[in-house]
Amino acid sequence: MGIYRLFAKGINYLAGRGLQKNKIAIAGSLDFLHRSRKIDSNYFDYIRLATLELVSEEIKQKQLQGEVAELGVYKGKFARYINSYFPERNLYLFDTFEGFDKRDVSVEQKQNFSSGAQDFSDTSVEAVLKQMPFPEKCIPLKGFFPQTAEGIEKRFVFVSLDADLYEPIYAGLRFFYPKLERGGYIFIHDFNNDAYKGARKAVEQFCSEENIGFVPIPDSGGSAIISK
Ligand SMILES: C[S@@+](CC[C@H](N)C(=O)[O-])C[C@H]1O[C@@H](n2cnc3c(N)ncnc32)[C@H](O)[C@@H]1O
């Protein structure tokens, strides 16, 4: 980890601890839930986590039926929260668990979307499952997406697409959107991230082809959200 990232992590940690200690919330939008909450000082992306919590409540209130999924799990940092906010639903976890696939990287480089050089290979299915609050609800699908999704005919209420690169994100939208329940949500990480220009391209292309809208949100990864 570079010195800058280490420094930023330290600031995040201290800010999170300080807010927690002084019981300061960044926004009051979750107060209506009347729940005590801890700000996770190791994962200081309040907007992403709070938005996930809010949409999980909407899905619960609408009593939607269906599963949840993440494409691009890595060590399970975000998947852990999906699992905790949807404890009764199966959580499909799609990842190579060995980092980017060279077929996707080759498209990235040809289109000048990104270098595709980041290494996400230091993880495993076992390590991810170990930190899940409800591992019995997790269905890990190790390998190249979309191949690993072949034959899955489930309905989904929430999907996180966090695969960074154009090809898997576009394939994820093509696979999940038709299976998304009305009232469900798809989060796409990195939509407004200059380091991964393919994420925006995949969302814009898909939404234009399907004539649907999306909402960009100001979380730390620059996510966009599609709802049905
Ligand atoms: C940024 S990481 C995911 C971060 C994770 N959501 C978190 O909360 O920390 C991107 C992940 O996408 C996975 N990935 C990218 N393309 C893929 C593909 N075609 N099939 C399966 N996994 C893929 C990589 O292996 C990597 O683990």
PDB file of C-alpha atoms and ligand atoms in Angstrom:
ATOM      1  CA  MET A   1       0.000   0.000   0.000  1.00  0.00           C
ATOM      2  CA  GLY A   2       1.384   3.414  -0.967  1.00  0.00           C
ATOM      3  CA  ILE A   3       2.131   6.043   1.662  1.00  0.00           C
ATOM      4  CA  TYR A   4      -0.765   8.216   0.427  1.00  0.00           C
ATOM      5  CA  ARG A   5      -3.300   5.376   0.774  1.00  0.00           C
ATOM      6  CA  LEU A   6      -1.940   4.536   4.211  1.00  0.00           C
ATOM      7  CA  PHE A   7      -2.286   8.175   5.269  1.00  0.00           C
ATOM      8  CA  ALA A   8      -5.843   8.364   3.851  1.00  0.00           C
ATOM      9  CA  LYS A   9      -6.751   5.144   5.683  1.00  0.00           C
ATOM     10  CA  GLY A  10      -5.432   6.638   8.923  1.00  0.00           C
ATOM     11  CA  ILE A  11      -7.500   9.794   8.465  1.00  0.00           C
ATOM     12  CA  ASN A  12     -10.602   7.694   7.689  1.00  0.00           C
ATOM     13  CA  TYR A  13     -10.021   5.614  10.785  1.00  0.00           C
ATOM     14  CA  LEU A  14      -9.555   8.599  13.093  1.00  0.00           C
ATOM     15  CA  ALA A  15     -12.507  10.498  11.589  1.00  0.00           C
ATOM     16  CA  GLY A  16     -14.739   7.439  11.963  1.00  0.00           C
ATOM     17  CA  ARG A  17     -13.670   6.924  15.582  1.00  0.00           C
ATOM     18  CA  GLY A  18     -14.146  10.619  16.380  1.00  0.00           C
ATOM     19  CA  LEU A  19     -17.656  10.710  14.923  1.00  0.00           C
ATOM     20  CA  GLN A  20     -18.592   7.516  16.704  1.00  0.00           C
ATOM     21  CA  LYS A  21     -17.223   8.681  20.044  1.00  0.00           C
ATOM     22  CA  ASN A  22     -19.095  11.960  19.849  1.00  0.00           C
ATOM     23  CA  LYS A  23     -22.247  10.289  18.505  1.00  0.00           C
ATOM     24  CA  ILE A  24     -22.205  12.544  15.449  1.00  0.00           C
ATOM     25  CA  ALA A  25     -24.101  11.291  12.402  1.00  0.00           C
ATOM     26  CA  ILE A  26     -23.192  12.591   8.960  1.00  0.00           C
ATOM     27  CA  ALA A  27     -26.852  12.779   7.945  1.00  0.00           C
ATOM     28  CA  GLY A  28     -30.182  12.260   9.634  1.00  0.00           C
ATOM     29  CA  SER A  29     -31.661  10.238   6.780  1.00  0.00           C
ATOM     30  CA  LEU A  30     -31.512   6.977   8.726  1.00  0.00           C
ATOM     31  CA  ASP A  31     -32.946   8.348  11.976  1.00  0.00           C
ATOM     32  CA  PHE A  32     -36.443   7.202  11.016  1.00  0.00           C
ATOM     33  CA  LEU A  33     -35.261   3.608  11.477  1.00  0.00           C
ATOM     34  CA  HIS A  34     -34.705   4.263  15.213  1.00  0.00           C
ATOM     35  CA  ARG A  35     -31.697   1.962  15.280  1.00  0.00           C
ATOM     36  CA  SER A  36     -28.386   2.456  16.955  1.00  0.00           C
ATOM     37  CA  ARG A  37     -25.545   2.235  14.492  1.00  0.00           C
ATOM     38  CA  LYS A  38     -21.805   2.223  14.572  1.00  0.00           C
ATOM     39  CA  ILE A  39     -19.815   4.003  11.913  1.00  0.00           C
ATOM     40  CA  ASP A  40     -17.361   1.425  10.574  1.00  0.00           C
ATOM     41  CA  SER A  41     -14.012   3.116  11.017  1.00  0.00           C
ATOM     42  CA  ASN A  42     -12.340   0.540   8.763  1.00  0.00           C
ATOM     43  CA  TYR A  43     -14.730   1.209   5.928  1.00  0.00           C
ATOM     44  CA  PHE A  44     -15.477   4.886   5.924  1.00  0.00           C
ATOM     45  CA  ASP A  45     -17.830   5.219   2.969  1.00  0.00           C
ATOM     46  CA  TYR A  46     -20.873   6.452   4.819  1.00  0.00           C
ATOM     47  CA  ILE A  47     -22.804   7.311   1.648  1.00  0.00           C
ATOM     48  CA  ARG A  48     -22.413   3.889   0.023  1.00  0.00           C
ATOM     49  CA  LEU A  49     -23.272   1.972   3.200  1.00  0.00           C
ATOM     50  CA  ALA A  50     -26.137   4.244   4.246  1.00  0.00           C
ATOM     51  CA  THR A  51     -27.640   4.078   0.744  1.00  0.00           C
ATOM     52  CA  LEU A  52     -27.466   0.276   0.868  1.00  0.00           C
ATOM     53  CA  GLU A  53     -29.226   0.337   4.224  1.00  0.00           C
ATOM     54  CA  LEU A  54     -31.950   2.663   2.908  1.00  0.00           C
ATOM     55  CA  VAL A  55     -32.655   0.564  -0.200  1.00  0.00           C
ATOM     56  CA  SER A  56     -32.705  -2.631   1.881  1.00  0.00           C
ATOM     57  CA  GLU A  57     -35.481  -1.003   3.955  1.00  0.00           C
ATOM     58  CA  GLU A  58     -37.430  -0.056   0.826  1.00  0.00           C
ATOM     59  CA  ILE A  59     -37.170  -3.638  -0.436  1.00  0.00           C
ATOM     60  CA  LYS A  60     -38.302  -4.972   2.940  1.00  0.00           C
ATOM     61  CA  GLN A  61     -41.243  -2.565   3.150  1.00  0.00           C
ATOM     62  CA  LYS A  62     -42.368  -3.473  -0.361  1.00  0.00           C
ATOM     63  CA  GLN A  63     -42.088  -7.166   0.621  1.00  0.00           C
ATOM     64  CA  LEU A  64     -40.255  -7.996  -2.595  1.00  0.00           C
ATOM     65  CA  GLN A  65     -39.322 -11.612  -3.183  1.00  0.00           C
ATOM     66  CA  GLY A  66     -35.893 -12.494  -4.596  1.00  0.00           C
ATOM     67  CA  GLU A  67     -32.192 -13.002  -4.028  1.00  0.00           C
ATOM     68  CA  VAL A  68     -29.253 -10.601  -3.737  1.00  0.00           C
ATOM     69  CA  ALA A  69     -25.884 -10.694  -5.512  1.00  0.00           C
ATOM     70  CA  GLU A  70     -22.516  -9.095  -5.942  1.00  0.00           C
ATOM     71  CA  LEU A  71     -20.288  -9.349  -9.006  1.00  0.00           C
ATOM     72  CA  GLY A  72     -16.770  -8.354  -7.926  1.00  0.00           C
ATOM     73  CA  VAL A  73     -16.411  -9.452  -4.318  1.00  0.00           C
ATOM     74  CA  TYR A  74     -12.639  -9.429  -3.747  1.00  0.00           C
ATOM     75  CA  LYS A  75     -12.276  -9.783   0.071  1.00  0.00           C
ATOM     76  CA  GLY A  76     -15.981  -9.260   0.732  1.00  0.00           C
ATOM     77  CA  LYS A  77     -15.811  -5.821   2.313  1.00  0.00           C
ATOM     78  CA  PHE A  78     -19.092  -4.625   0.765  1.00  0.00           C
ATOM     79  CA  ALA A  79     -20.620  -8.126   0.459  1.00  0.00           C
ATOM     80  CA  ARG A  80     -20.449  -8.387   4.259  1.00  0.00           C
ATOM     81  CA  TYR A  81     -22.912  -5.500   4.484  1.00  0.00           C
ATOM     82  CA  ILE A  82     -25.189  -6.949   1.792  1.00  0.00           C
ATOM     83  CA  ASN A  83     -25.276 -10.183   3.781  1.00  0.00           C
ATOM     84  CA  SER A  84     -26.054  -8.343   7.015  1.00  0.00           C
ATOM     85  CA  TYR A  85     -28.849  -6.148   5.561  1.00  0.00           C
ATOM     86  CA  PHE A  86     -30.471  -9.093   3.729  1.00  0.00           C
ATOM     87  CA  PRO A  87     -30.044 -11.905   6.283  1.00  0.00           C
ATOM     88  CA  GLU A  88     -32.913 -14.041   4.972  1.00  0.00           C
ATOM     89  CA  ARG A  89     -31.946 -13.958   1.308  1.00  0.00           C
ATOM     90  CA  ASN A  90     -29.419 -16.010  -0.632  1.00  0.00           C
ATOM     91  CA  LEU A  91     -26.370 -13.932  -1.551  1.00  0.00           C
ATOM     92  CA  TYR A  92     -24.732 -14.937  -4.848  1.00  0.00           C
ATOM     93  CA  LEU A  93     -21.035 -14.020  -4.818  1.00  0.00           C
ATOM     94  CA  PHE A  94     -19.467 -13.876  -8.296  1.00  0.00           C
ATOM     95  CA  ASP A  95     -15.707 -13.472  -8.587  1.00  0.00           C
ATOM     96  CA  THR A  96     -12.709 -15.202 -10.109  1.00  0.00           C
ATOM     97  CA  PHE A  97     -11.189 -14.816  -6.604  1.00  0.00           C
ATOM     98  CA  GLU A  98      -7.961 -14.596  -8.640  1.00  0.00           C
ATOM     99  CA  GLY A  99      -8.253 -11.039  -9.992  1.00  0.00           C
ATOM    100  CA  PHE A 100      -9.106  -9.687 -13.437  1.00  0.00           C
ATOM    101  CA  ASP A 101      -9.383 -12.031 -16.403  1.00  0.00           C
ATOM    102  CA  LYS A 102      -7.022 -11.281 -19.280  1.00  0.00           C
ATOM    103  CA  ARG A 103      -9.892 -11.284 -21.826  1.00  0.00           C
ATOM    104  CA  ASP A 104     -11.494  -8.334 -19.992  1.00  0.00           C
ATOM    105  CA  VAL A 105      -8.156  -6.564 -19.537  1.00  0.00           C
ATOM    106  CA  SER A 106      -7.420  -6.797 -23.238  1.00  0.00           C
ATOM    107  CA  VAL A 107     -10.699  -4.937 -24.061  1.00  0.00           C
ATOM    108  CA  GLU A 108      -9.918  -2.339 -21.368  1.00  0.00           C
ATOM    109  CA  GLN A 109      -6.536  -1.593 -22.824  1.00  0.00           C
ATOM    110  CA  LYS A 110      -7.699  -1.512 -26.451  1.00  0.00           C
ATOM    111  CA  GLN A 111     -10.427   1.003 -25.569  1.00  0.00           C
ATOM    112  CA  ASN A 112      -8.159   3.022 -23.246  1.00  0.00           C
ATOM    113  CA  PHE A 113     -10.655   2.588 -20.391  1.00  0.00           C
ATOM    114  CA  SER A 114      -8.037   1.593 -17.811  1.00  0.00           C
ATOM    115  CA  SER A 115      -4.764  -0.277 -17.470  1.00  0.00           C
ATOM    116  CA  GLY A 116      -6.481  -3.221 -15.764  1.00  0.00           C
ATOM    117  CA  ALA A 117      -3.264  -3.580 -13.786  1.00  0.00           C
ATOM    118  CA  GLN A 118      -4.686  -3.685 -10.249  1.00  0.00           C
ATOM    119  CA  ASP A 119      -4.057  -6.996  -8.518  1.00  0.00           C
ATOM    120  CA  PHE A 120      -7.047  -8.578  -6.744  1.00  0.00           C
ATOM    121  CA  SER A 121      -5.646 -12.093  -6.443  1.00  0.00           C
ATOM    122  CA  ASP A 122      -4.868 -12.084  -2.694  1.00  0.00           C
ATOM    123  CA  THR A 123      -8.228 -13.482  -1.626  1.00  0.00           C
ATOM    124  CA  SER A 124     -10.143 -16.772  -1.499  1.00  0.00           C
ATOM    125  CA  VAL A 125     -13.694 -18.089  -1.141  1.00  0.00           C
ATOM    126  CA  GLU A 126     -12.839 -19.409   2.334  1.00  0.00           C
ATOM    127  CA  ALA A 127     -11.491 -16.052   3.551  1.00  0.00           C
ATOM    128  CA  VAL A 128     -14.580 -14.243   2.256  1.00  0.00           C
ATOM    129  CA  LEU A 129     -17.038 -16.677   3.844  1.00  0.00           C
ATOM    130  CA  LYS A 130     -15.226 -16.446   7.178  1.00  0.00           C
ATOM    131  CA  GLN A 131     -16.151 -12.796   7.611  1.00  0.00           C
ATOM    132  CA  MET A 132     -19.780 -13.067   6.547  1.00  0.00           C
ATOM    133  CA  PRO A 133     -22.374 -12.715   9.326  1.00  0.00           C
ATOM    134  CA  PHE A 134     -24.612 -15.337   7.612  1.00  0.00           C
ATOM    135  CA  PRO A 135     -22.246 -17.557   5.584  1.00  0.00           C
ATOM    136  CA  GLU A 136     -24.924 -20.240   5.235  1.00  0.00           C
ATOM    137  CA  LYS A 137     -26.845 -17.840   2.971  1.00  0.00           C
ATOM    138  CA  CYS A 138     -23.826 -17.246   0.671  1.00  0.00           C
ATOM    139  CA  ILE A 139     -23.428 -18.990  -2.690  1.00  0.00           C
ATOM    140  CA  PRO A 140     -19.899 -18.362  -3.996  1.00  0.00           C
ATOM    141  CA  LEU A 141     -19.478 -18.764  -7.766  1.00  0.00           C
ATOM    142  CA  LYS A 142     -15.772 -18.820  -8.498  1.00  0.00           C
ATOM    143  CA  GLY A 143     -14.615 -18.181 -12.044  1.00  0.00           C
ATOM    144  CA  PHE A 144     -15.133 -15.977 -15.072  1.00  0.00           C
ATOM    145  CA  PHE A 145     -18.400 -14.024 -15.190  1.00  0.00           C
ATOM    146  CA  PRO A 146     -20.677 -14.320 -17.214  1.00  0.00           C
ATOM    147  CA  GLN A 147     -19.791 -18.030 -17.605  1.00  0.00           C
ATOM    148  CA  THR A 148     -20.384 -18.635 -13.884  1.00  0.00           C
ATOM    149  CA  ALA A 149     -23.929 -17.259 -14.206  1.00  0.00           C
ATOM    150  CA  GLU A 150     -25.015 -19.734 -16.886  1.00  0.00           C
ATOM    151  CA  GLY A 151     -28.179 -21.598 -15.895  1.00  0.00           C
ATOM    152  CA  ILE A 152     -29.070 -19.267 -12.987  1.00  0.00           C
ATOM    153  CA  GLU A 153     -32.723 -18.350 -13.439  1.00  0.00           C
ATOM    154  CA  LYS A 154     -33.427 -16.582 -10.132  1.00  0.00           C
ATOM    155  CA  ARG A 155     -35.112 -13.244  -9.499  1.00  0.00           C
ATOM    156  CA  PHE A 156     -33.060 -10.546  -7.717  1.00  0.00           C
ATOM    157  CA  VAL A 157     -34.010  -7.572  -5.537  1.00  0.00           C
ATOM    158  CA  PHE A 158     -30.526  -6.083  -5.063  1.00  0.00           C
ATOM    159  CA  VAL A 159     -27.310  -6.417  -7.081  1.00  0.00           C
ATOM    160  CA  SER A 160     -23.911  -4.769  -6.603  1.00  0.00           C
ATOM    161  CA  LEU A 161     -21.745  -4.616  -9.727  1.00  0.00           C
ATOM    162  CA  ASP A 162     -18.191  -3.888  -8.592  1.00  0.00           C
ATOM    163  CA  ALA A 163     -16.029  -5.554 -11.235  1.00  0.00           C
ATOM    164  CA  ASP A 164     -14.250  -2.323 -12.285  1.00  0.00           C
ATOM    165  CA  LEU A 165     -13.947  -3.172 -15.975  1.00  0.00           C
ATOM    166  CA  TYR A 166     -16.244  -2.495 -18.941  1.00  0.00           C
ATOM    167  CA  GLU A 167     -16.820  -6.097 -20.086  1.00  0.00           C
ATOM    168  CA  PRO A 168     -17.986  -7.707 -16.815  1.00  0.00           C
ATOM    169  CA  ILE A 169     -20.034  -4.631 -15.825  1.00  0.00           C
ATOM    170  CA  TYR A 170     -21.862  -4.547 -19.163  1.00  0.00           C
ATOM    171  CA  ALA A 171     -22.365  -8.348 -19.018  1.00  0.00           C
ATOM    172  CA  GLY A 172     -23.622  -7.941 -15.423  1.00  0.00           C
ATOM    173  CA  LEU A 173     -26.215  -5.375 -16.486  1.00  0.00           C
ATOM    174  CA  ARG A 174     -27.318  -7.590 -19.378  1.00  0.00           C
ATOM    175  CA  PHE A 175     -27.642 -10.602 -17.046  1.00  0.00           C
ATOM    176  CA  PHE A 176     -29.196  -9.029 -13.949  1.00  0.00           C
ATOM    177  CA  TYR A 177     -31.471  -6.251 -15.209  1.00  0.00           C
ATOM    178  CA  PRO A 178     -34.046  -8.607 -16.806  1.00  0.00           C
ATOM    179  CA  LYS A 179     -34.005 -10.670 -13.579  1.00  0.00           C
ATOM    180  CA  LEU A 180     -34.444  -7.636 -11.325  1.00  0.00           C
ATOM    181  CA  GLU A 181     -37.798  -7.449  -9.539  1.00  0.00           C
ATOM    182  CA  ARG A 182     -39.814  -4.268 -10.020  1.00  0.00           C
ATOM    183  CA  GLY A 183     -38.760  -2.110  -7.050  1.00  0.00           C
ATOM    184  CA  GLY A 184     -35.269  -3.649  -6.948  1.00  0.00           C
ATOM    185  CA  TYR A 185     -31.902  -1.883  -7.293  1.00  0.00           C
ATOM    186  CA  ILE A 186     -28.547  -2.320  -9.040  1.00  0.00           C
ATOM    187  CA  PHE A 187     -25.536  -0.404  -7.659  1.00  0.00           C
ATOM    188  CA  ILE A 188     -22.682   0.108 -10.116  1.00  0.00           C
ATOM    189  CA  HIS A 189     -19.417   1.098  -8.484  1.00  0.00           C
ATOM    190  CA  ASP A 190     -16.852   3.340 -10.227  1.00  0.00           C
ATOM    191  CA  PHE A 191     -19.361   5.034 -12.557  1.00  0.00           C
ATOM    192  CA  ASN A 192     -17.668   8.364 -11.805  1.00  0.00           C
ATOM    193  CA  ASN A 193     -14.147   7.088 -11.345  1.00  0.00           C
ATOM    194  CA  ASP A 194     -11.593   8.355 -13.841  1.00  0.00           C
ATOM    195  CA  ALA A 195      -9.363   5.382 -13.106  1.00  0.00           C
ATOM    196  CA  TYR A 196     -12.012   2.990 -14.529  1.00  0.00           C
ATOM    197  CA  LYS A 197     -13.655   4.746 -17.453  1.00  0.00           C
ATOM    198  CA  GLY A 198     -15.243   1.518 -18.715  1.00  0.00           C
ATOM    199  CA  ALA A 199     -17.690   1.473 -15.792  1.00  0.00           C
ATOM    200  CA  ARG A 200     -19.368   4.698 -16.971  1.00  0.00           C
ATOM    201  CA  LYS A 201     -19.283   3.519 -20.577  1.00  0.00           C
ATOM    202  CA  ALA A 202     -21.030   0.230 -19.650  1.00  0.00           C
ATOM    203  CA  VAL A 203     -23.801   2.019 -17.701  1.00  0.00           C
ATOM    204  CA  GLU A 204     -24.366   4.707 -20.336  1.00  0.00           C
ATOM    205  CA  GLN A 205     -24.447   2.186 -23.153  1.00  0.00           C
ATOM    206  CA  PHE A 206     -26.791  -0.219 -21.349  1.00  0.00           C
ATOM    207  CA  CYS A 207     -29.162   2.503 -20.166  1.00  0.00           C
ATOM    208  CA  SER A 208     -29.310   4.065 -23.617  1.00  0.00           C
ATOM    209  CA  GLU A 209     -29.994   0.679 -25.258  1.00  0.00           C
ATOM    210  CA  GLU A 210     -32.734  -0.104 -22.727  1.00  0.00           C
ATOM    211  CA  ASN A 211     -34.071   3.452 -22.513  1.00  0.00           C
ATOM    212  CA  ILE A 212     -33.786   3.543 -18.712  1.00  0.00           C
ATOM    213  CA  GLY A 213     -32.335   6.055 -16.253  1.00  0.00           C
ATOM    214  CA  PHE A 214     -29.744   5.980 -13.485  1.00  0.00           C
ATOM    215  CA  VAL A 215     -28.755   8.135 -10.505  1.00  0.00           C
ATOM    216  CA  PRO A 216     -25.100   9.002  -9.806  1.00  0.00           C
ATOM    217  CA  ILE A 217     -24.323   9.234  -6.069  1.00  0.00           C
ATOM    218  CA  PRO A 218     -21.401  10.982  -4.322  1.00  0.00           C
ATOM    219  CA  ASP A 219     -19.922   7.967  -2.518  1.00  0.00           C
ATOM    220  CA  SER A 220     -16.180   7.431  -2.529  1.00  0.00           C
ATOM    221  CA  GLY A 221     -16.191   5.204  -5.630  1.00  0.00           C
ATOM    222  CA  GLY A 222     -18.584   7.382  -7.638  1.00  0.00           C
ATOM    223  CA  SER A 223     -21.386   4.810  -7.931  1.00  0.00           C
ATOM    224  CA  ALA A 224     -24.518   4.946 -10.063  1.00  0.00           C
ATOM    225  CA  ILE A 225     -27.825   3.316  -9.174  1.00  0.00           C
ATOM    226  CA  ILE A 226     -30.442   1.803 -11.451  1.00  0.00           C
ATOM    227  CA  SER A 227     -33.858   0.987 -10.069  1.00  0.00           C
ATOM    228  CA  LYS A 228     -36.727  -0.767 -11.793  1.00  0.00           C
TER     229      LYS A 228
HETATM  230  C1  LIG B   1     -12.691  -3.748  -6.895  1.00  0.00           C
HETATM  231  S1  LIG B   1     -12.726  -5.468  -6.671  1.00  0.00           S
HETATM  232  C2  LIG B   1     -14.219  -5.695  -5.775  1.00  0.00           C
HETATM  233  C3  LIG B   1     -14.237  -4.964  -4.461  1.00  0.00           C
HETATM  234  C4  LIG B   1     -15.280  -5.448  -3.503  1.00  0.00           C
HETATM  235  N1  LIG B   1     -16.641  -5.275  -3.984  1.00  0.00           N
HETATM  236  C5  LIG B   1     -15.132  -4.801  -2.134  1.00  0.00           C
HETATM  237  O1  LIG B   1     -16.138  -4.486  -1.487  1.00  0.00           O
HETATM  238  O2  LIG B   1     -14.008  -4.613  -1.665  1.00  0.00           O
HETATM  239  C6  LIG B   1     -13.098  -6.075  -8.284  1.00  0.00           C
HETATM  240  C7  LIG B   1     -13.280  -7.579  -8.341  1.00  0.00           C
HETATM  241  O3  LIG B   1     -13.924  -7.919  -9.575  1.00  0.00           O
HETATM  242  C8  LIG B   1     -13.507  -9.214  -9.949  1.00  0.00           C
HETATM  243  N2  LIG B   1     -13.786  -9.414 -11.382  1.00  0.00           N
HETATM  244  C9  LIG B   1     -13.533  -8.537 -12.384  1.00  0.00           C
HETATM  245  N3  LIG B   1     -13.909  -9.078 -13.569  1.00  0.00           N
HETATM  246  C10 LIG B   1     -14.437 -10.295 -13.304  1.00  0.00           C
HETATM  247  C11 LIG B   1     -15.018 -11.314 -14.120  1.00  0.00           C
HETATM  248  N4  LIG B   1     -15.149 -11.205 -15.459  1.00  0.00           N
HETATM  249  N5  LIG B   1     -15.464 -12.446 -13.527  1.00  0.00           N
HETATM  250  C12 LIG B   1     -15.373 -12.589 -12.171  1.00  0.00           C
HETATM  251  N6  LIG B   1     -14.819 -11.655 -11.348  1.00  0.00           N
HETATM  252  C13 LIG B   1     -14.354 -10.520 -11.908  1.00  0.00           C
HETATM  253  C14 LIG B   1     -12.020  -9.207  -9.604  1.00  0.00           C
HETATM  254  O4  LIG B   1     -11.523 -10.515  -9.446  1.00  0.00           O
HETATM  255  C15 LIG B   1     -11.987  -8.380  -8.290  1.00  0.00           C
HETATM  256  O5  LIG B   1     -11.975  -9.205  -7.159  1.00  0.00           O
END
